[in-house]
Amino acid sequence: MSRGTGRKGFWELPGKNPALGAFLGTTLIVALYGLAGSSVLGAYLLADLSFLEGGDWKELGSKLLARYRVPILASTALFQFLFFGGMTYLLFRRWHAADLRERFRLRRPGAPSLILAVLGAAGLLPLALGAGELFMRAFPFLKELSAQSENLLEASGTGSWLLLVFSICLTPALCEEFLFRGYLQGSASLRLKGLLAWLLPGAYFALIHQNYFGLGALLVIGVYLAFLFEVTGSIFPGALVHFLYNGSIILLVNAESKPSWAYGSEGFVFPSLVLASLPLAVLAVGLLLALKARTKKAA
Amino acid sequence: MAVRRGTYKALGDYLNDTFSFVPRLWREGLAVGTASALPGAILWILSFKALSPLFDQLSEDFGEGMEGAARLFALLGTPAILWTAAAILQYLGASYQKAFMCLRAGSELERGSPRFLDLARAAFGRPILKVIVQDMLTGAVAAFLAMTVGGLVSLPLLVLGIGRLVREGDPSSLSTFLPLIWAYVLFILAALAASWYLKVRTGVSAPAAILEGRNSIEGIGRSVHLTARGFWRIFGSIFVVELVISFGLGILTGPITFGFALPGFLSFFRSSAGGGEPSLAALASLYSSLGWAIGIGLLLSAIVQGTLWPVFLTILYADLRTRSGEIQGLSLGCPEPRGARRLRSFLYGGRGSGGRASRFGDARRVRGRGMPAAGRR
């Protein structure tokens, strides 16, 4: 017996909604990714419970991160490739069976698009950092927690730097962009038009991280990445910006001291810097839109 | 009856059909979900708010010995009553919603278009009772099975752990407790496996009982019969659909419930700023905010999950019947499939002209009160 409606490209058939399929597929992939990650971490903890002995419970989190830093980073990268990369590919081939290069917009972008995307990101970075600090200003204990989790991002040597760049910068830039921009937004834009085509997938990207204290930063960066995918017509400018954004976080964590022109004595970004950098972002966004209009006109 | 090629459902069909229900029937789902879950949610909020006098009294009676403790216990009465009432209302609401959505999805299967009020009234009768009895029975059996299987599997390690504890007698050493920790983990895993087994085998009891006019026990038996073949396929479908619904629900409702809990957290942490102990008033405010967060979270999850889950179960039920050769496949949320006329003819008898009894028992009763026969439309 054949599975008639379960055949290849099911979500592209008349009467089906490929955008719905992409939202459900993305949710499923991220849920399985989370499940696999938690299971591996749980198994690690169960295999070696000695860290519980004679410890201060307050420092347990940072102790755990320090102890399992390499396995956590390595398994995060591995699972991102397996789930966000491999599973997305298989699911897309099975459920959508459309032209992957076209849908995921695997096109070489022009140099102006790349330059403007990076300029826009530079203008938005202080806003993203400031938005991420909002809750820390209200709840000081979050700063302590954040400092504990920063153990994961601290580099101690060349090998450590390489692992960080690979697992925190390169892997998400490739795999998350493949899933959230390529698959989700590429399929969603078949049905969603106008602002919704990039606002909704961008917001979904932020929400799916389930980090409500950092939601502000995730929203800023998620919506900007989605905007780049929409306006440049290519997945690569977003991947580059994603790589640079994550890289800048690692650099800030590992800096001897935070730059005094950007950070106040309490360790928060100056609001004036946020305001001063916004025109750069607005200019880059405006130029990207103009570039898109010109390309469209020429076509 | 021979099953036509191309009528079986795969995972994509389950997801598509379940979620395609939303744009067409969101008004009914929203109305029934809200009506079913709102009373329970309100009581949850009130029960947490009712803790406020307790905190006031706590600050007055602190250190007053037994009399103070007695006054505090007396104040626990109202929240306890409200919690119990909230839990009961929530259970009844969820059962009603399940019964209604099974009936609604069943009528879609039959290509019927019953009036909302007729269906809402019909769900109040036998269907809700069937769901209540079934859920209580399967819940009790699942708990018993989980405890038994979990206990049996973890027993050797438990005995070993207790023996080691007695022999070594050093409760401060982690190695003394290791077998006990492993026994606990094994217990949880075995209990999960047992309860999932039961969940799969009794998964379609509600649609089976409601749509075939069977009683609760027969519905469970029918589900066990329908799921006798293809356990892993059914398990996979249930697992994936549940994962998608619950994870998606968490994404959507998380920020809302977080927003409702935020004022309480703010006042709590402001009160404890500078390393001091938080005031009892701040604790009361925190509980009040948590009450709102829990109430709103329950309401939202009841509306979303309570609507989608019974629809999925009904689709699964229809697919299992198709696979067992009883009916030919129908697809909710899709254009009329090939062979629909023949299927209607099978469901209603005659030559697809309608008018004869449906094979779905309770749906027949609804149609008797104004639901047009599918064949007549």
XYZ file of C-alpha atoms in Angstrom:
676
model
C 0.000 0.000 0.000
C 1.288 3.416 -0.790
C 1.035 6.470 1.376
C -0.695 8.705 -1.101
C -0.782 12.062 0.628
C 2.520 11.425 2.350
C 4.335 11.500 -0.962
C 7.186 13.866 -1.758
C 6.311 17.534 -1.892
C 3.122 17.025 0.090
C 3.007 20.601 1.427
C 3.284 22.096 -2.061
C 0.142 20.356 -3.342
C -2.989 22.387 -4.085
C -5.003 22.886 -0.911
C -1.903 22.701 1.302
C -0.062 25.619 2.813
C 3.750 25.436 2.503
C 4.129 28.294 5.008
C 2.220 26.288 7.624
C 4.366 23.267 6.799
C 7.533 25.330 7.293
C 6.375 26.749 10.638
C 5.435 23.274 11.887
C 8.621 21.723 10.495
C 10.777 24.399 12.122
C 9.010 23.971 15.452
C 9.504 20.211 15.251
C 13.194 20.495 14.370
C 13.935 22.967 17.175
C 11.973 20.864 19.675
C 13.923 17.732 18.708
C 17.190 19.678 18.822
C 16.374 20.840 22.359
C 15.359 17.335 23.380
C 18.573 15.824 22.033
C 20.727 18.499 23.675
C 19.036 18.106 27.063
C 19.281 14.321 26.859
C 23.004 14.410 26.147
C 23.655 16.929 28.918
C 21.477 14.888 31.293
C 23.399 11.717 30.423
C 26.699 13.519 31.047
C 25.511 14.695 34.439
C 24.242 11.279 35.422
C 27.435 9.583 34.336
C 29.482 11.808 36.613
C 27.670 13.117 39.658
C 30.824 13.876 41.602
C 30.445 17.603 40.887
C 27.585 17.599 43.395
C 29.911 16.730 46.264
C 30.817 19.422 48.719
C 29.837 22.177 46.344
C 28.213 25.537 46.764
C 24.823 25.302 45.082
C 25.059 28.922 43.996
C 28.151 28.131 41.969
C 26.808 24.895 40.575
C 25.848 26.460 37.247
C 29.227 27.980 36.564
C 30.964 24.796 37.795
C 28.909 22.744 35.403
C 29.634 25.031 32.480
C 33.337 25.079 33.248
C 33.485 21.301 33.613
C 31.504 20.438 30.504
C 32.488 23.415 28.377
C 34.030 21.421 25.524
C 31.323 18.721 25.338
C 28.596 21.376 25.504
C 30.123 23.453 22.707
C 30.971 20.411 20.583
C 27.553 18.794 20.987
C 25.816 22.128 20.302
C 27.696 22.423 17.021
C 27.118 18.769 16.144
C 23.400 18.931 16.866
C 23.027 22.189 14.940
C 24.524 20.527 11.878
C 22.475 17.363 12.428
C 19.124 18.979 13.142
C 19.180 22.500 11.706
C 21.258 21.388 8.716
C 20.646 17.712 7.970
C 17.117 17.348 9.237
C 16.005 20.587 7.600
C 17.421 19.347 4.299
C 15.690 15.979 4.595
C 12.403 17.490 5.729
C 12.458 20.002 2.900
C 13.179 17.293 0.329
C 10.448 15.103 1.730
C 7.726 17.634 2.535
C 8.335 20.305 -0.081
C 10.498 18.789 -2.828
C 10.943 22.231 -4.407
C 14.119 23.759 -5.812
C 16.287 24.172 -2.719
C 18.622 26.800 -4.186
C 15.691 28.946 -5.219
C 13.647 28.547 -2.017
C 16.614 29.010 0.344
C 17.948 31.835 -1.838
C 21.410 30.345 -2.082
C 22.510 33.160 -4.396
C 25.759 35.075 -4.426
C 25.021 38.535 -3.092
C 26.509 41.695 -4.530
C 29.319 43.448 -2.650
C 27.141 46.526 -1.874
C 24.548 44.279 -0.185
C 27.201 42.714 2.018
C 28.762 46.058 2.955
C 25.397 47.670 3.731
C 24.289 44.621 5.741
C 27.399 44.863 7.916
C 27.001 48.637 8.305
C 23.394 48.182 9.397
C 24.471 45.525 11.887
C 27.105 47.865 13.288
C 24.437 50.527 13.757
C 22.064 48.074 15.449
C 24.608 46.337 17.689
C 24.395 48.889 20.557
C 20.591 48.749 20.380
C 20.660 44.935 20.552
C 23.105 45.003 23.466
C 21.057 47.675 25.250
C 17.814 45.756 24.704
C 19.478 42.632 26.096
C 20.444 44.551 29.236
C 16.962 45.878 30.029
C 16.100 43.069 32.411
C 19.534 43.107 33.996
C 18.927 46.718 34.965
C 15.648 45.703 36.658
C 16.889 42.447 38.165
C 20.513 42.715 39.314
C 20.707 38.984 40.072
C 20.499 38.374 36.327
C 23.862 40.024 35.941
C 25.340 37.401 38.260
C 23.661 34.621 36.310
C 24.853 36.119 33.057
C 28.394 36.315 34.402
C 28.179 32.618 35.326
C 27.002 31.612 31.874
C 29.776 33.667 30.311
C 32.164 30.901 31.443
C 31.010 29.062 28.382
C 32.239 31.832 26.105
C 35.596 32.442 27.722
C 38.614 31.512 25.626
C 41.896 30.437 27.174
C 44.098 29.497 24.214
C 44.200 28.958 20.473
C 42.257 25.688 20.605
C 39.659 27.290 22.813
C 39.307 30.258 20.429
C 38.954 27.928 17.450
C 36.260 25.901 19.211
C 34.373 29.076 20.141
C 34.559 30.529 16.651
C 33.423 27.241 15.154
C 30.611 26.438 17.582
C 29.302 29.898 18.481
C 30.013 31.957 15.357
C 30.271 29.737 12.291
C 27.824 26.942 13.109
C 24.821 29.136 13.999
C 25.605 31.464 11.086
C 25.323 28.507 8.715
C 22.812 26.208 10.379
C 20.385 28.668 11.988
C 20.297 30.741 8.830
C 19.663 27.577 6.802
C 16.699 26.657 9.002
C 15.188 29.991 9.989
C 15.874 32.092 6.923
C 16.245 29.487 4.179
C 13.547 27.016 5.099
C 11.173 28.961 7.346
C 11.238 32.409 5.774
C 11.778 31.109 2.239
C 8.609 28.987 2.523
C 6.637 31.506 4.600
C 7.183 34.240 2.021
C 5.214 32.147 -0.492
C 2.096 33.038 1.479
C 3.031 36.032 3.609
C 3.506 39.320 1.824
C 4.828 42.760 2.745
C 6.062 43.439 6.254
C 4.656 40.164 7.577
C 6.943 38.191 5.260
C 9.948 39.104 7.370
C 8.501 40.424 10.656
C 6.758 37.170 11.515
C 9.681 34.785 10.819
C 12.035 37.259 12.532
C 9.870 37.401 15.652
C 9.459 33.628 15.571
C 13.240 33.235 15.479
C 13.485 35.407 18.604
C 10.652 33.645 20.436
C 11.843 30.132 19.656
C 15.019 30.758 21.691
C 12.726 30.886 24.771
C 15.025 33.350 26.476
C 12.581 35.956 27.727
C 15.163 38.018 29.585
C 17.131 38.379 26.354
C 14.075 38.698 24.142
C 14.760 42.351 23.323
C 18.169 41.627 21.805
C 16.888 38.549 20.010
C 14.017 40.518 18.506
C 16.312 43.241 17.206
C 18.744 40.816 15.624
C 16.100 38.320 14.466
C 14.006 40.919 12.682
C 17.108 42.475 11.103
C 18.330 39.085 9.808
C 14.888 38.378 8.394
C 14.836 41.826 6.772
C 18.224 41.147 5.165
C 17.010 37.849 3.727
C 13.979 39.575 2.271
C 15.666 42.670 0.923
C 18.912 41.204 -0.443
C 17.268 38.074 -1.862
C 20.168 35.999 -0.571
C 20.851 33.945 2.540
C 24.514 34.974 2.759
C 24.362 38.598 4.039
C 22.309 37.372 7.007
C 24.793 34.561 7.622
C 27.654 37.054 7.600
C 25.851 39.388 10.022
C 24.943 36.452 12.282
C 28.604 35.392 12.332
C 29.769 38.928 13.158
C 27.110 39.504 15.833
C 27.952 36.278 17.691
C 31.643 37.037 17.228
C 31.239 40.492 18.760
C 29.552 38.949 21.818
C 32.516 36.587 22.265
C 34.977 39.448 21.869
C 33.101 41.517 24.478
C 33.076 38.614 26.943
C 36.781 37.988 26.470
C 37.871 41.632 26.469
C 40.167 42.618 29.363
C 37.816 45.474 30.099
C 34.764 46.700 28.281
C 35.420 49.804 26.127
C 34.880 52.887 28.270
C 33.388 54.874 25.371
C 30.581 52.320 25.089
C 29.995 51.067 28.633
C 29.264 52.935 31.850
C 30.679 52.100 35.257
C 27.758 49.728 36.001
C 28.653 47.672 32.950
C 25.711 48.762 30.800
C 25.805 50.284 27.297
C 25.415 54.086 27.236
C 21.889 54.969 25.980
C 23.486 57.897 24.134
C 25.591 55.417 22.138
C 22.445 53.492 21.218
C 20.829 56.696 19.953
C 23.959 57.892 18.193
C 24.414 54.637 16.268
C 20.818 54.352 15.112
C 21.181 56.793 12.153
C 23.836 54.481 10.733
C 21.394 51.588 10.881
C 18.614 53.698 9.346
C 20.938 54.817 6.549
C 22.030 51.236 5.778
C 18.440 49.986 5.813
C 17.367 52.835 3.514
C 20.191 52.138 1.085
C 19.397 48.409 1.086
C 15.782 49.202 0.209
C 16.917 51.574 -2.536
C 19.261 48.894 -3.861
C 16.429 46.387 -3.942
C 14.160 48.854 -5.765
C 16.875 49.540 -8.344
C 17.541 45.829 -8.898
C 13.820 45.208 -9.286
C 13.500 48.056 -11.776
C 16.466 46.790 -13.781
C 14.987 43.297 -13.845
C -13.710 -3.793 2.313
C -10.612 -3.191 0.234
C -8.669 -0.071 1.095
C -7.897 2.152 -1.866
C -4.319 3.023 -2.564
C -3.368 6.478 -1.475
C -5.773 6.862 1.419
C -3.381 6.304 4.322
C -2.141 9.270 6.264
C 1.455 10.108 6.957
C 2.899 12.528 9.493
C 2.504 15.499 7.131
C -1.200 14.709 6.744
C -1.747 14.577 10.479
C -0.087 17.954 10.945
C -1.768 19.536 7.947
C -5.214 18.231 8.784
C -4.956 19.134 12.468
C -3.735 22.668 11.892
C -5.939 23.263 8.856
C -8.809 23.009 11.275
C -7.771 26.329 12.833
C -8.608 28.879 10.113
C -11.997 27.298 9.443
C -13.152 26.608 12.964
C -11.193 29.009 15.121
C -14.318 30.832 16.258
C -15.908 27.652 17.607
C -12.608 26.465 19.070
C -12.034 29.836 20.716
C -15.565 30.079 22.094
C -15.634 26.553 23.494
C -12.025 26.716 24.719
C -12.623 30.019 26.519
C -15.941 28.937 27.993
C -14.454 25.639 29.176
C -11.247 26.969 30.656
C -12.194 30.454 31.887
C -13.998 29.444 35.113
C -11.079 27.235 36.191
C -8.535 29.909 35.243
C -10.417 32.577 37.242
C -10.507 30.316 40.275
C -6.762 29.682 39.995
C -6.136 33.431 39.960
C -8.481 33.962 42.918
C -6.895 31.115 44.869
C -3.461 32.717 44.602
C -4.908 36.105 45.485
C -6.532 34.505 48.524
C -3.043 33.906 49.905
C -2.689 37.641 50.623
C -4.468 37.599 54.016
C -2.250 34.668 54.941
C 0.863 36.764 54.453
C -0.661 39.670 56.422
C -1.505 37.319 59.264
C 1.930 35.734 59.051
C 3.580 39.067 59.766
C 1.245 39.676 62.751
C 1.401 36.183 64.239
C 5.093 35.590 63.752
C 6.427 33.992 66.942
C 3.037 33.665 68.672
C 3.248 29.907 69.055
C 0.381 27.475 68.518
C -2.387 30.077 68.511
C -0.749 31.985 65.687
C -0.174 28.762 63.774
C -3.834 27.819 64.202
C -4.960 31.200 62.853
C -2.684 30.710 59.844
C -4.054 27.237 59.162
C -7.575 28.611 59.334
C -6.657 31.124 56.656
C -5.413 28.335 54.390
C -9.002 27.076 54.090
C -10.147 29.543 51.439
C -7.202 29.061 49.064
C -7.437 25.275 49.515
C -11.143 25.257 48.657
C -10.491 27.513 45.668
C -7.628 25.303 44.450
C -9.802 22.200 44.668
C -12.689 23.920 42.901
C -10.302 25.243 40.231
C -8.856 21.785 39.606
C -12.315 20.216 39.334
C -13.602 22.963 37.026
C -10.498 22.709 34.898
C -10.956 18.952 34.546
C -14.640 19.288 33.674
C -13.907 22.092 31.212
C -11.182 20.084 29.491
C -13.501 17.067 29.257
C -16.258 19.163 27.731
C -13.876 20.700 25.249
C -12.569 17.267 24.258
C -16.092 15.946 23.792
C -17.131 18.973 21.732
C -14.068 18.942 19.490
C -14.357 15.184 18.885
C -17.970 15.674 17.847
C -17.033 18.653 15.683
C -14.150 16.877 13.976
C -16.351 13.809 13.572
C -19.013 15.854 11.830
C -16.311 17.235 9.515
C -15.390 13.646 8.728
C -18.939 13.029 7.747
C -18.970 16.263 5.747
C -21.752 17.479 8.000
C -22.263 21.071 9.081
C -24.154 20.987 12.365
C -25.269 24.169 14.079
C -22.849 25.279 16.736
C -25.457 25.417 19.488
C -26.766 21.946 18.664
C -23.295 20.537 18.891
C -22.494 22.467 22.071
C -25.668 21.142 23.656
C -25.016 17.594 22.476
C -21.508 17.584 23.968
C -23.042 18.261 27.387
C -24.832 14.941 27.404
C -23.249 11.523 27.151
C -20.051 12.581 25.362
C -18.728 14.604 28.306
C -19.570 11.792 30.727
C -17.758 9.319 28.514
C -14.666 11.501 28.402
C -14.695 12.061 32.171
C -14.979 8.335 32.922
C -12.395 7.389 30.299
C -9.845 9.936 31.459
C -10.266 8.909 35.092
C -9.957 5.222 34.248
C -6.982 5.547 31.927
C -5.333 7.973 34.363
C -5.694 5.510 37.225
C -4.470 2.571 35.144
C -1.558 4.632 33.789
C -0.510 5.637 37.300
C -0.745 2.034 38.518
C 1.142 0.687 35.493
C 3.830 3.352 35.749
C 4.365 2.700 39.454
C 4.424 -1.082 38.993
C 6.731 -1.175 35.980
C 8.954 1.595 37.360
C 9.101 -0.136 40.734
C 9.934 -3.544 39.264
C 12.652 -2.210 36.998
C 14.311 -0.072 39.646
C 13.891 -2.548 42.508
C 17.316 -4.271 42.219
C 19.152 -0.948 42.263
C 16.942 0.321 45.062
C 17.748 -2.717 47.207
C 21.435 -2.372 46.364
C 21.356 1.334 47.249
C 19.590 0.846 50.576
C 21.951 -2.021 51.441
C 24.933 0.184 50.694
C 23.488 3.028 52.728
C 22.967 0.742 55.725
C 26.369 -0.922 55.350
C 28.471 2.187 54.783
C 26.345 4.470 56.899
C 27.860 7.653 55.516
C 25.003 9.750 54.229
C 27.336 12.652 53.435
C 29.155 10.678 50.736
C 27.653 10.933 47.266
C 28.844 7.441 46.289
C 26.520 6.004 48.954
C 23.572 7.562 47.191
C 24.595 6.777 43.609
C 22.608 3.520 43.276
C 19.564 5.308 44.690
C 19.911 8.135 42.160
C 20.242 5.595 39.358
C 17.267 3.668 40.692
C 15.229 6.873 40.599
C 16.290 7.644 37.013
C 15.482 4.090 35.948
C 12.132 4.328 37.698
C 11.257 7.521 35.816
C 12.308 6.065 32.448
C 10.387 2.823 32.970
C 7.325 4.695 34.241
C 7.475 6.981 31.194
C 7.710 4.001 28.852
C 4.747 2.313 30.537
C 2.551 5.390 30.509
C 3.426 6.126 26.877
C 2.510 2.558 25.951
C -0.884 3.040 27.546
C -1.259 6.481 26.001
C -0.766 5.033 22.519
C -3.066 2.066 23.041
C -5.889 4.137 24.538
C -5.215 7.250 22.442
C -8.354 7.139 20.324
C -10.770 5.985 23.031
C -12.599 9.317 23.157
C -13.439 9.579 19.437
C -14.173 5.838 19.376
C -16.670 6.138 22.226
C -18.235 9.416 21.115
C -18.439 8.861 17.381
C -19.429 5.201 17.472
C -21.936 5.584 20.296
C -20.088 3.157 22.567
C -19.781 3.425 26.324
C -16.521 4.501 27.978
C -15.099 1.015 28.552
C -16.055 -0.164 25.077
C -14.401 2.954 23.690
C -11.160 2.060 25.440
C -11.415 -1.521 24.171
C -12.056 -0.232 20.668
C -8.974 1.974 20.860
C -6.855 -0.960 22.047
C -8.188 -2.979 19.106
C -7.542 -0.217 16.544
C -3.988 0.384 17.762
C -3.086 -3.304 17.857
C -1.060 -2.963 14.661
C 1.596 -0.391 13.839
C 2.418 0.615 17.414
C 5.614 2.488 16.528
C 3.987 4.401 13.692
C 1.149 5.517 15.968
C 3.589 6.306 18.765
C 5.721 8.384 16.369
C 2.724 10.361 15.125
C 1.393 11.037 18.620
C 4.858 11.962 19.892
C 5.627 14.349 17.041
C 2.224 16.055 16.989
C 2.267 16.457 20.767
C 5.821 17.791 20.621
C 4.927 20.339 17.945
C 1.758 21.477 19.717
C 3.285 21.746 23.187
C 6.548 23.326 22.035
C 4.725 25.740 19.726
C 2.338 26.582 22.555
C 5.285 27.311 24.831
C 6.745 29.681 22.248
C 3.504 31.597 21.870
C 2.302 31.694 25.455
C 5.690 31.966 27.189
C 6.127 35.724 26.724
C 2.502 36.392 27.730
C 2.675 34.452 30.982
C 6.129 35.920 31.601
C 4.670 39.419 31.160
C 1.913 38.689 33.696
C 4.404 37.340 36.250
C 6.766 40.273 35.791
C 5.145 42.857 38.162
C 5.355 40.413 41.060
C 8.993 39.615 40.323
C 9.784 43.321 40.073
C 8.255 44.121 43.452
C 9.863 41.036 45.004
C 13.364 41.928 43.823
C 12.943 45.622 44.603
C 11.961 44.641 48.114
C 15.033 42.429 48.506
C 17.411 44.942 46.898
C 20.554 45.526 48.899
C 20.665 41.975 50.191
C 17.743 42.321 52.648
C 14.989 39.773 53.190
C 11.982 40.369 50.891
C 8.921 41.768 52.664
C 5.810 39.634 53.084
C 3.845 42.188 51.071
C 6.265 41.661 48.192
C 5.832 37.905 48.567
C 2.045 38.351 48.435
C 2.419 40.460 45.291
C 4.663 37.781 43.772
C 2.058 35.089 44.452
C -0.678 37.271 43.041
C 1.317 37.798 39.838
C 2.084 34.085 39.647
C -1.637 33.419 40.004
C -2.288 35.628 36.977
C 0.508 33.949 35.022
C -0.789 30.456 35.854
C -4.404 31.392 35.138
C -3.603 33.016 31.786
C -1.198 30.198 30.876
C -3.857 27.582 31.613
C -6.451 29.499 29.640
C -4.240 29.868 26.586
C -3.027 26.293 26.643
C -6.594 25.042 27.086
C -7.728 27.067 24.077
C -4.873 25.943 21.819
C -4.037 22.439 23.003
C -7.582 21.581 24.050
C -8.769 22.438 20.546
C -6.026 20.851 18.467
C -5.452 17.632 20.404
C -8.966 16.126 20.101
C -8.983 17.078 16.414
C -5.733 15.179 15.927
C -7.075 12.180 17.863
C -10.174 12.112 15.674
C -8.048 12.241 12.523
C -5.874 9.442 13.888
C -8.981 7.460 14.740
C -10.349 7.876 11.214
C -6.996 6.826 9.758
C -6.826 3.743 11.958
C -10.291 2.775 10.832
C -9.218 3.305 7.246
C -6.189 1.108 7.770
C -8.278 -1.621 9.322
C -10.470 -1.528 6.221
C -13.609 -0.235 7.951
C -13.924 3.056 6.094
C -12.156 4.833 3.285
C -9.897 7.759 4.085
C -11.206 11.246 4.560
C -9.007 14.263 4.931
C -10.037 17.135 7.146
C -9.184 20.536 5.809
C -8.719 19.339 2.233
C -10.821 19.617 -0.868
C -13.310 16.792 -1.202
C -11.247 13.672 -1.784
C -11.778 11.193 -4.558
C -14.353 8.613 -3.641
C -16.103 10.900 -1.132
C -19.471 10.132 -2.614
C -18.896 6.403 -2.155
C -17.697 7.043 1.369
C -20.809 9.031 2.252
C -22.802 6.230 0.832
C -20.958 3.853 3.123
C -21.376 6.072 6.178
C -25.020 6.914 5.678
C -26.164 3.909 3.714
C -28.158 4.007 0.461
C -26.536 5.545 -2.599
C -25.091 8.635 -1.035
C -28.454 10.363 -0.938
C -28.283 10.732 2.833
C -31.090 10.481 5.305
C -30.153 7.190 6.897
C -28.468 6.752 10.219
C -24.817 7.636 10.620
C -22.487 4.964 11.897
C -21.190 7.560 14.356
C -23.585 7.115 17.251
C -23.637 10.474 19.020
C -23.346 12.392 15.787
C -26.584 10.730 14.786
C -28.275 12.095 17.885
C -27.033 15.578 17.040
C -28.327 15.354 13.522
C -31.702 14.392 14.944
C -31.733 17.855 16.538
C -31.131 19.815 13.410
C -27.810 18.743 11.957
C -28.429 18.282 8.247
C -27.535 14.915 6.828
C -24.321 15.191 4.882
C -25.760 13.586 1.795
C -28.526 16.196 1.547
C -26.265 19.189 1.361
